[in-house]
Amino acid sequence: MYALAVVEADSVGRAERYLRQAAAAGHAPACYALGYRAFRRSEYREAIRWWTEAARAGHQIAYEALEALRADLQDDTDRG
């Protein structure tokens, strides 16, 4: 499913559906990709959700992205 999502990248609806199917099967890169898509839409809670799943599965980039996002959100909270 993840490979199909990559091929269907120009078709957002299908790519998202394939990523969700792969993520449901525990595919860490798919979880990371869903988190990245959510981050790009400024849906930070959703990004945290997916990146946490990917990080729990051992995806190092997701772990780093999660830590960076949490730090940025904390900085925004501290300033506000």
mmCIF file of C-alpha atoms in Angstrom:
data_model
loop_
_atom_site.group_PDB
_atom_site.id
_atom_site.type_symbol
_atom_site.label_atom_id
_atom_site.label_comp_id
_atom_site.label_asym_id
_atom_site.label_seq_id
_atom_site.Cartn_x
_atom_site.Cartn_y
_atom_site.Cartn_z
ATOM 1 C CA MET A 1 0.000 0.000 0.000
ATOM 2 C CA TYR A 2 2.843 2.386 0.808
ATOM 3 C CA ALA A 3 4.359 1.853 -2.643
ATOM 4 C CA LEU A 4 0.997 2.580 -4.249
ATOM 5 C CA ALA A 5 0.754 5.789 -2.234
ATOM 6 C CA VAL A 6 4.136 6.868 -3.555
ATOM 7 C CA VAL A 7 3.056 6.145 -7.131
ATOM 8 C CA GLU A 8 -0.255 7.942 -6.602
ATOM 9 C CA ALA A 9 1.366 10.993 -4.987
ATOM 10 C CA ASP A 10 -0.263 13.315 -7.510
ATOM 11 C CA SER A 11 -3.685 11.947 -6.626
ATOM 12 C CA VAL A 12 -4.069 13.164 -3.062
ATOM 13 C CA GLY A 13 -7.208 11.188 -2.256
ATOM 14 C CA ARG A 14 -5.883 7.842 -3.396
ATOM 15 C CA ALA A 15 -2.428 8.400 -1.930
ATOM 16 C CA GLU A 16 -3.929 9.287 1.447
ATOM 17 C CA ARG A 17 -6.151 6.212 1.376
ATOM 18 C CA TYR A 18 -3.213 3.929 0.605
ATOM 19 C CA LEU A 19 -1.080 5.555 3.293
ATOM 20 C CA ARG A 20 -3.843 5.035 5.860
ATOM 21 C CA GLN A 21 -4.139 1.375 4.902
ATOM 22 C CA ALA A 22 -0.385 0.887 5.214
ATOM 23 C CA ALA A 23 -0.334 2.766 8.533
ATOM 24 C CA ALA A 24 -3.159 0.596 9.860
ATOM 25 C CA ALA A 25 -0.955 -2.399 9.086
ATOM 26 C CA GLY A 26 1.826 -0.862 11.182
ATOM 27 C CA HIS A 27 4.017 0.504 8.375
ATOM 28 C CA ALA A 28 6.171 3.173 10.078
ATOM 29 C CA PRO A 29 7.090 5.120 6.906
ATOM 30 C CA ALA A 30 3.389 5.442 6.083
ATOM 31 C CA CYS A 31 2.730 6.782 9.582
ATOM 32 C CA TYR A 32 5.547 9.265 9.106
ATOM 33 C CA ALA A 33 4.165 10.332 5.718
ATOM 34 C CA LEU A 34 0.693 10.890 7.183
ATOM 35 C CA GLY A 35 2.244 12.969 9.943
ATOM 36 C CA TYR A 36 4.180 15.001 7.412
ATOM 37 C CA ARG A 37 1.042 15.652 5.387
ATOM 38 C CA ALA A 38 -0.778 16.764 8.543
ATOM 39 C CA PHE A 39 2.137 19.014 9.483
ATOM 40 C CA ARG A 40 2.044 20.662 6.054
ATOM 41 C CA ARG A 41 -1.663 21.412 6.650
ATOM 42 C CA SER A 42 -0.766 22.891 10.093
ATOM 43 C CA GLU A 43 -2.724 20.079 11.766
ATOM 44 C CA TYR A 44 -0.174 19.622 14.517
ATOM 45 C CA ARG A 45 -2.169 17.285 16.759
ATOM 46 C CA GLU A 46 -2.649 14.927 13.847
ATOM 47 C CA ALA A 47 1.053 15.186 12.962
ATOM 48 C CA ILE A 48 1.964 14.334 16.558
ATOM 49 C CA ARG A 49 -0.394 11.358 16.495
ATOM 50 C CA TRP A 50 1.132 9.864 13.345
ATOM 51 C CA TRP A 51 4.730 10.692 14.186
ATOM 52 C CA THR A 52 4.283 9.121 17.605
ATOM 53 C CA GLU A 53 3.080 5.911 15.951
ATOM 54 C CA ALA A 54 6.034 5.933 13.573
ATOM 55 C CA ALA A 55 8.520 6.694 16.363
ATOM 56 C CA ARG A 56 7.142 3.840 18.463
ATOM 57 C CA ALA A 57 7.824 1.560 15.510
ATOM 58 C CA GLY A 58 11.436 2.733 15.425
ATOM 59 C CA HIS A 59 11.283 5.371 12.691
ATOM 60 C CA GLN A 60 14.139 7.702 13.664
ATOM 61 C CA ILE A 61 13.176 10.621 11.414
ATOM 62 C CA ALA A 62 9.659 10.582 12.874
ATOM 63 C CA TYR A 63 11.129 10.687 16.372
ATOM 64 C CA GLU A 64 13.264 13.704 15.460
ATOM 65 C CA ALA A 65 10.354 15.476 13.756
ATOM 66 C CA LEU A 66 8.154 14.807 16.771
ATOM 67 C CA GLU A 67 10.716 16.254 19.178
ATOM 68 C CA ALA A 68 11.222 19.338 16.983
ATOM 69 C CA LEU A 69 7.490 19.952 16.653
ATOM 70 C CA ARG A 70 6.924 19.588 20.383
ATOM 71 C CA ALA A 71 9.770 22.026 21.081
ATOM 72 C CA ASP A 72 8.349 24.541 18.595
ATOM 73 C CA LEU A 73 4.886 24.266 20.095
ATOM 74 C CA GLN A 74 6.314 24.689 23.604
ATOM 75 C CA ASP A 75 8.220 27.788 22.479
ATOM 76 C CA ASP A 76 5.008 29.235 21.044
ATOM 77 C CA THR A 77 3.205 28.504 24.324
ATOM 78 C CA ASP A 78 5.974 30.121 26.355
ATOM 79 C CA ARG A 79 5.832 33.268 24.217
ATOM 80 C CA GLY A 80 2.049 33.516 24.263
#
